[in-house]
Tab-separated table of C-alpha atoms and ligand atoms in Angstrom:
chain	number	residue	atom	x	y	z
P	1	MET	CA	25.712	-26.457	-63.420
P	2	ASN	CA	25.581	-26.016	-59.599
P	3	ASP	CA	23.788	-22.993	-58.111
P	4	PRO	CA	26.439	-21.049	-56.488
P	5	LEU	CA	23.749	-19.406	-54.180
P	6	GLY	CA	22.422	-22.774	-53.025
P	7	ASP	CA	25.409	-24.591	-51.501
P	8	GLY	CA	25.471	-23.122	-47.925
P	9	ASP	CA	28.459	-21.028	-47.961
P	10	LEU	CA	27.334	-17.727	-48.171
P	11	THR	CA	28.565	-14.907	-45.846
P	12	VAL	CA	26.959	-11.371	-45.903
P	13	LEU	CA	29.508	-8.529	-44.619
P	14	LYS	CA	27.888	-5.417	-43.730
P	15	LEU	CA	30.333	-2.503	-43.507
P	16	GLY	CA	28.864	-0.264	-40.899
P	17	GLY	CA	28.729	3.457	-41.587
P	18	SER	CA	30.055	4.195	-38.228
P	19	LEU	CA	33.165	2.026	-39.190
P	20	ILE	CA	34.075	3.387	-42.691
P	21	THR	CA	33.059	7.023	-41.905
P	22	HIS	CA	33.586	9.422	-39.156
P	23	LYS	CA	29.765	9.198	-38.062
P	24	ASP	CA	29.381	12.546	-36.350
P	25	ARG	CA	31.642	14.531	-38.900
P	26	ALA	CA	29.903	15.200	-42.046
P	27	LEU	CA	31.097	13.579	-45.343
P	28	SER	CA	34.202	12.302	-43.611
P	29	ILE	CA	35.637	8.844	-44.549
P	30	ASN	CA	37.603	6.862	-41.983
P	31	LYS	CA	40.621	5.954	-43.872
P	32	THR	CA	42.295	3.860	-41.269
P	33	ALA	CA	39.268	1.670	-40.818
P	34	LEU	CA	38.604	1.212	-44.456
P	35	GLU	CA	42.099	0.576	-45.057
P	36	ALA	CA	41.994	-2.170	-42.163
P	37	VAL	CA	38.927	-3.756	-43.516
P	38	ALA	CA	40.435	-3.721	-47.104
P	39	LYS	CA	43.584	-5.504	-45.987
P	40	GLN	CA	41.690	-8.243	-44.042
P	41	LEU	CA	39.466	-8.842	-47.048
P	42	GLY	CA	42.805	-9.041	-49.132
P	43	LYS	CA	44.093	-11.616	-46.945
P	44	TRP	CA	40.962	-13.512	-47.072
P	45	ARG	CA	40.930	-13.468	-50.878
P	46	ARG	CA	44.574	-14.672	-50.914
P	47	SER	CA	43.748	-17.566	-48.174
P	48	GLY	CA	41.852	-19.575	-51.138
P	49	SER	CA	38.681	-19.639	-48.800
P	50	VAL	CA	35.678	-21.191	-50.748
P	51	GLU	CA	33.296	-18.882	-48.649
P	52	LYS	CA	31.145	-16.468	-50.835
P	53	LEU	CA	31.017	-13.084	-49.733
P	54	ILE	CA	28.354	-10.481	-50.322
P	55	LEU	CA	29.440	-7.062	-49.139
P	56	VAL	CA	26.975	-4.276	-48.184
P	57	HIS	CA	27.957	-0.998	-46.765
P	58	GLY	CA	26.043	1.634	-44.937
P	59	GLY	CA	25.736	5.370	-45.148
P	60	GLY	CA	27.501	6.837	-42.243
P	61	SER	CA	28.148	10.576	-42.340
P	62	PHE	CA	27.638	10.720	-46.338
P	63	GLY	CA	24.015	9.185	-46.976
P	64	HIS	CA	22.761	9.728	-43.554
P	65	TYR	CA	23.974	13.634	-43.456
P	66	TYR	CA	21.970	14.572	-46.498
P	67	ALA	CA	19.022	12.202	-45.277
P	68	LYS	CA	18.748	13.968	-42.154
P	69	LYS	CA	19.235	17.386	-43.711
P	70	TYR	CA	16.463	16.905	-46.076
P	71	GLY	CA	14.191	14.858	-43.602
P	72	LEU	CA	14.419	11.572	-45.499
P	73	SER	CA	13.666	8.565	-43.558
P	74	THR	CA	12.517	4.775	-43.933
P	75	SER	CA	9.104	5.877	-44.187
P	76	SER	CA	7.887	7.194	-47.711
P	77	VAL	CA	7.823	11.175	-47.781
P	78	LYS	CA	7.780	13.666	-50.573
P	79	ALA	CA	11.141	15.041	-51.163
P	80	SER	CA	12.649	17.746	-53.433
P	81	ALA	CA	14.760	16.649	-56.541
P	82	GLU	CA	17.860	18.249	-54.912
P	83	ALA	CA	17.332	16.161	-51.691
P	84	ILE	CA	17.085	13.102	-53.612
P	85	SER	CA	19.958	13.739	-55.964
P	86	LYS	CA	22.531	15.098	-53.068
P	87	THR	CA	21.751	12.046	-51.013
P	88	THR	CA	22.250	9.532	-53.928
P	89	GLN	CA	25.404	11.410	-54.987
P	90	ALA	CA	26.996	11.185	-51.377
P	91	MET	CA	26.283	7.419	-51.357
P	92	LEU	CA	27.769	6.961	-54.645
P	93	GLU	CA	30.884	9.033	-53.547
P	94	LEU	CA	31.147	6.865	-50.406
P	95	HIS	CA	30.683	3.709	-52.579
P	96	ASN	CA	33.670	4.485	-54.876
P	97	LYS	CA	35.843	5.168	-51.930
P	98	VAL	CA	34.944	1.718	-50.645
P	99	ARG	CA	35.472	0.221	-53.977
P	100	SER	CA	39.007	1.986	-54.363
P	101	ALA	CA	40.104	0.835	-50.917
P	102	LEU	CA	39.205	-2.889	-51.710
P	103	GLU	CA	40.643	-2.726	-55.287
P	104	SER	CA	44.209	-1.458	-53.748
P	105	LYS	CA	44.226	-4.642	-51.881
P	106	LYS	CA	43.132	-6.860	-54.981
P	107	VAL	CA	39.601	-7.546	-53.792
P	108	HIS	CA	37.875	-7.424	-57.086
P	109	VAL	CA	34.336	-6.212	-56.567
P	110	GLU	CA	31.229	-5.924	-58.720
P	111	THR	CA	28.729	-3.039	-57.860
P	112	ILE	CA	25.236	-4.347	-57.776
P	113	LEU	CA	22.991	-1.242	-57.645
P	114	PRO	CA	20.629	-1.449	-54.738
P	115	SER	CA	17.527	-0.800	-57.092
P	116	GLU	CA	18.757	-3.942	-58.943
P	117	ILE	CA	19.021	-6.325	-55.822
P	118	LEU	CA	15.495	-5.853	-54.385
P	119	ASP	CA	12.132	-6.700	-55.952
P	120	ASP	CA	9.596	-3.838	-56.103
P	121	ARG	CA	8.066	-4.674	-52.612
P	122	LYS	CA	11.650	-4.483	-51.067
P	123	ALA	CA	10.655	-8.045	-49.655
P	124	ALA	CA	12.846	-10.407	-51.775
P	125	LEU	CA	15.614	-10.694	-53.626
P	126	SER	CA	14.890	-9.830	-57.294
P	127	GLU	CA	15.158	-12.020	-60.303
P	128	LEU	CA	17.900	-9.610	-61.708
P	129	GLY	CA	19.714	-9.561	-58.299
P	130	ARG	CA	19.849	-13.401	-58.254
P	131	LYS	CA	21.426	-13.505	-61.762
P	132	ARG	CA	23.711	-10.717	-60.915
P	133	LEU	CA	24.981	-12.477	-57.746
P	134	ILE	CA	25.366	-15.640	-59.588
P	135	ALA	CA	27.624	-13.895	-62.478
P	136	CYS	CA	29.599	-12.074	-59.856
P	137	PHE	CA	30.732	-15.578	-58.199
P	138	ARG	CA	31.185	-17.329	-61.392
P	139	ASN	CA	33.487	-14.514	-62.645
P	140	GLY	CA	35.378	-14.279	-59.101
P	141	LEU	CA	33.998	-11.124	-58.119
P	142	ALA	CA	32.713	-10.177	-54.600
P	143	PRO	CA	29.237	-8.480	-55.227
P	144	ILE	CA	28.852	-5.483	-53.310
P	145	THR	CA	25.767	-3.073	-52.726
P	146	PHE	CA	24.676	-0.345	-50.334
P	147	GLY	CA	21.918	1.466	-48.610
P	148	TYR	CA	20.186	3.821	-51.065
P	149	VAL	CA	17.304	6.331	-51.584
P	150	ASN	CA	14.658	4.564	-53.186
P	151	VAL	CA	12.406	6.804	-55.416
P	152	ASN	CA	9.011	6.104	-56.884
P	153	SER	CA	5.944	7.770	-58.077
P	154	ASP	CA	4.483	7.881	-54.535
P	155	GLY	CA	7.407	9.092	-52.472
P	156	VAL	CA	11.004	8.782	-51.512
P	157	SER	CA	12.441	6.577	-48.737
P	158	ILE	CA	15.821	5.211	-47.414
P	159	ILE	CA	16.487	1.659	-48.072
P	160	SER	CA	19.155	0.675	-45.348
P	161	GLY	CA	21.950	-1.704	-45.921
P	162	ASP	CA	20.446	-3.676	-43.080
P	163	LEU	CA	17.287	-4.263	-44.673
P	164	ILE	CA	19.185	-5.494	-47.753
P	165	CYS	CA	20.764	-7.945	-45.429
P	166	GLU	CA	17.684	-8.978	-43.888
P	167	VAL	CA	16.010	-9.573	-47.587
P	168	LEU	CA	18.984	-11.489	-48.550
P	169	ALA	CA	18.606	-13.788	-45.544
P	170	LYS	CA	14.961	-14.156	-46.226
P	171	SER	CA	15.591	-15.211	-49.986
P	172	LEU	CA	18.947	-17.154	-49.677
P	173	PRO	CA	20.623	-19.669	-47.364
P	174	ILE	CA	22.821	-17.042	-45.617
P	175	LYS	CA	25.003	-19.260	-43.240
P	176	ARG	CA	26.681	-16.305	-41.515
P	177	GLN	CA	25.921	-12.321	-41.457
P	178	ILE	CA	28.937	-10.369	-39.934
P	179	PHE	CA	28.265	-6.627	-38.942
P	180	ALA	CA	31.620	-5.053	-38.904
P	181	MET	CA	31.396	-1.858	-36.518
P	182	ASP	CA	33.711	0.523	-34.896
P	183	VAL	CA	33.443	-0.975	-31.414
P	184	ASP	CA	34.380	-4.680	-30.162
P	185	GLY	CA	30.696	-5.866	-30.380
P	186	ILE	CA	27.586	-5.087	-28.303
P	187	PHE	CA	27.926	-3.859	-24.761
P	188	ARG	CA	25.070	-3.163	-22.404
P	189	ASN	CA	24.365	0.301	-23.657
P	190	ALA	CA	25.455	2.779	-25.894
P	191	ARG	CA	27.982	4.149	-23.218
P	192	LEU	CA	29.944	0.979	-23.791
P	193	GLU	CA	29.633	-0.041	-20.167
P	194	GLY	CA	30.970	-3.329	-19.014
P	195	SER	CA	32.626	-5.786	-21.344
P	196	VAL	CA	31.539	-6.907	-24.709
P	197	ILE	CA	28.631	-9.359	-24.523
P	198	PRO	CA	30.023	-12.536	-26.167
P	199	ARG	CA	26.593	-14.048	-27.013
P	200	LEU	CA	22.975	-12.288	-26.897
P	201	PHE	CA	20.260	-14.392	-25.772
P	202	SER	CA	17.675	-11.476	-25.800
P	203	PRO	CA	17.286	-8.131	-27.447
P	204	ASN	CA	16.831	-6.692	-23.886
P	205	GLN	CA	20.405	-7.208	-22.998
P	206	TYR	CA	20.908	-3.930	-24.828
P	207	SER	CA	19.527	-0.292	-24.491
P	208	SER	CA	20.778	2.571	-26.813
P	209	SER	CA	20.663	5.837	-28.386
P	210	LYS	CA	20.981	6.895	-31.921
P	211	GLY	CA	24.138	8.603	-33.462
P	212	ARG	CA	23.621	12.180	-34.617
P	213	PHE	CA	23.157	11.679	-38.270
P	214	ASP	CA	21.505	7.977	-38.250
P	215	VAL	CA	18.086	7.857	-39.773
P	216	THR	CA	17.703	4.147	-39.795
P	217	GLY	CA	17.942	2.927	-36.300
P	218	GLY	CA	21.308	2.518	-34.700
P	219	VAL	CA	22.557	-0.276	-32.474
P	220	SER	CA	19.050	-1.457	-30.934
P	221	ALA	CA	17.588	-1.916	-34.337
P	222	LYS	CA	20.515	-3.628	-35.207
P	223	VAL	CA	20.313	-6.175	-32.328
P	224	GLU	CA	16.713	-6.721	-32.973
P	225	LEU	CA	17.523	-7.419	-36.731
P	226	GLY	CA	20.127	-9.836	-35.396
P	227	PHE	CA	17.398	-11.868	-33.606
P	228	ARG	CA	15.336	-11.729	-36.747
P	229	LEU	CA	18.346	-12.917	-38.989
P	230	ALA	CA	18.967	-15.963	-36.392
P	231	ASP	CA	15.408	-16.968	-36.595
P	232	LEU	CA	15.835	-17.342	-40.195
P	233	GLY	CA	18.992	-19.720	-39.487
P	234	THR	CA	21.503	-17.209	-39.959
P	235	ALA	CA	24.511	-16.975	-37.524
P	236	VAL	CA	24.961	-13.257	-36.650
P	237	TYR	CA	28.140	-11.623	-35.589
P	238	PHE	CA	28.879	-7.884	-34.501
P	239	VAL	CA	32.656	-7.441	-34.611
P	240	ASN	CA	35.208	-4.595	-34.663
P	241	GLY	CA	36.237	-4.077	-38.398
P	242	ARG	CA	39.545	-2.601	-37.450
P	243	SER	CA	41.372	-4.744	-35.127
P	244	ASP	CA	43.623	-7.935	-34.893
P	245	GLU	CA	42.044	-9.613	-37.969
P	246	ARG	CA	39.105	-10.470	-36.073
P	247	LEU	CA	36.996	-9.872	-39.093
P	248	LEU	CA	39.141	-12.014	-41.337
P	249	LYS	CA	38.918	-14.814	-38.669
P	250	LEU	CA	35.220	-14.605	-38.526
P	251	ILE	CA	34.917	-14.855	-42.315
P	252	LEU	CA	37.272	-17.671	-42.168
P	253	GLY	CA	34.839	-19.525	-39.651
P	254	GLN	CA	37.200	-19.478	-36.703
P	255	LYS	CA	35.847	-19.678	-33.186
P	256	ASP	CA	36.283	-17.633	-30.082
P	257	ILE	CA	36.848	-14.332	-31.634
P	258	ARG	CA	36.281	-11.157	-29.547
P	259	SER	CA	32.773	-10.213	-30.781
P	260	THR	CA	28.923	-10.687	-30.006
P	261	ALA	CA	27.289	-13.581	-31.519
P	262	ILE	CA	23.389	-14.360	-31.944
P	263	VAL	CA	23.279	-18.027	-32.624
P	264	PRO	CA	20.100	-19.613	-34.531
P	265	PRO	CA	17.738	-21.331	-32.100
P	266	LYS	CA	18.250	-24.753	-33.371
P	267	ASN	CA	22.086	-24.516	-32.646
I	1	IP8	O1	23.573	3.065	-43.174
I	1	IP8	C1	21.537	4.319	-45.284
I	1	IP8	O2	22.170	2.811	-44.999
I	1	IP8	P1	22.445	2.331	-43.664
I	1	IP8	C2	21.707	4.845	-46.723
I	1	IP8	O3	22.773	0.786	-43.963
I	1	IP8	C3	21.397	6.227	-46.837
I	1	IP8	O4	21.204	2.506	-42.819
I	1	IP8	C4	21.052	6.817	-48.003
I	1	IP8	C5	21.243	6.961	-45.944
């Protein structure tokens, strides 16, 4: 049987925490944005597109709120059971809201727990993750996972949704990585000065600051990640998830969509 992960039509869509939550208001979902995303994905489903979509979402003012409160970060630290449990609980609550919004538009998803998808070193897709992704595609489900709290006997760390995207691109032939955001793409700086940059040629085209609760890096880390993904052969897009069906059009492979692209070097 064909390997559904090997036929070159994989798109990873990261729903940024700044899009699906009100990032500077603790534990607050951005219902309008989430519905706009769900509506576009519903249309994508109905379009009969053969693209395979892997969904990943961030923590926004759910996971990052508790991570910041309890001093969790991407480095391994000692943390209380309460810190671990509350941060995970917040991510599961957010995840459930994302699932419900998608389901309401008939986008049927299967949760792949973040702890299932990566190997122990967080450097490659796990064997279980590979099997779960294949099972999703064979059953007409869009796999969905999210940033999470990694707990092991040495300590606790935050694994961002962005890291999951990077590991996926290292392990699978990901054609396209889309970052759905709350702004139209990448601007010169965090004050959104000038117009959106249609194509980035160097990470230095952007300089930024972090959001209030963000423990995993903000936009400049994302731009640097974009270049690493492009080096792996993945075309990267930063797009506003809310407006004018731009997200839908990008998933469908349409060109000249208002967004920022990083094109793999060979293209
Ligand atoms: O928003 C962070 O995921 P991200 C997840 O993709 C937690 O960086 C638990 C804060």
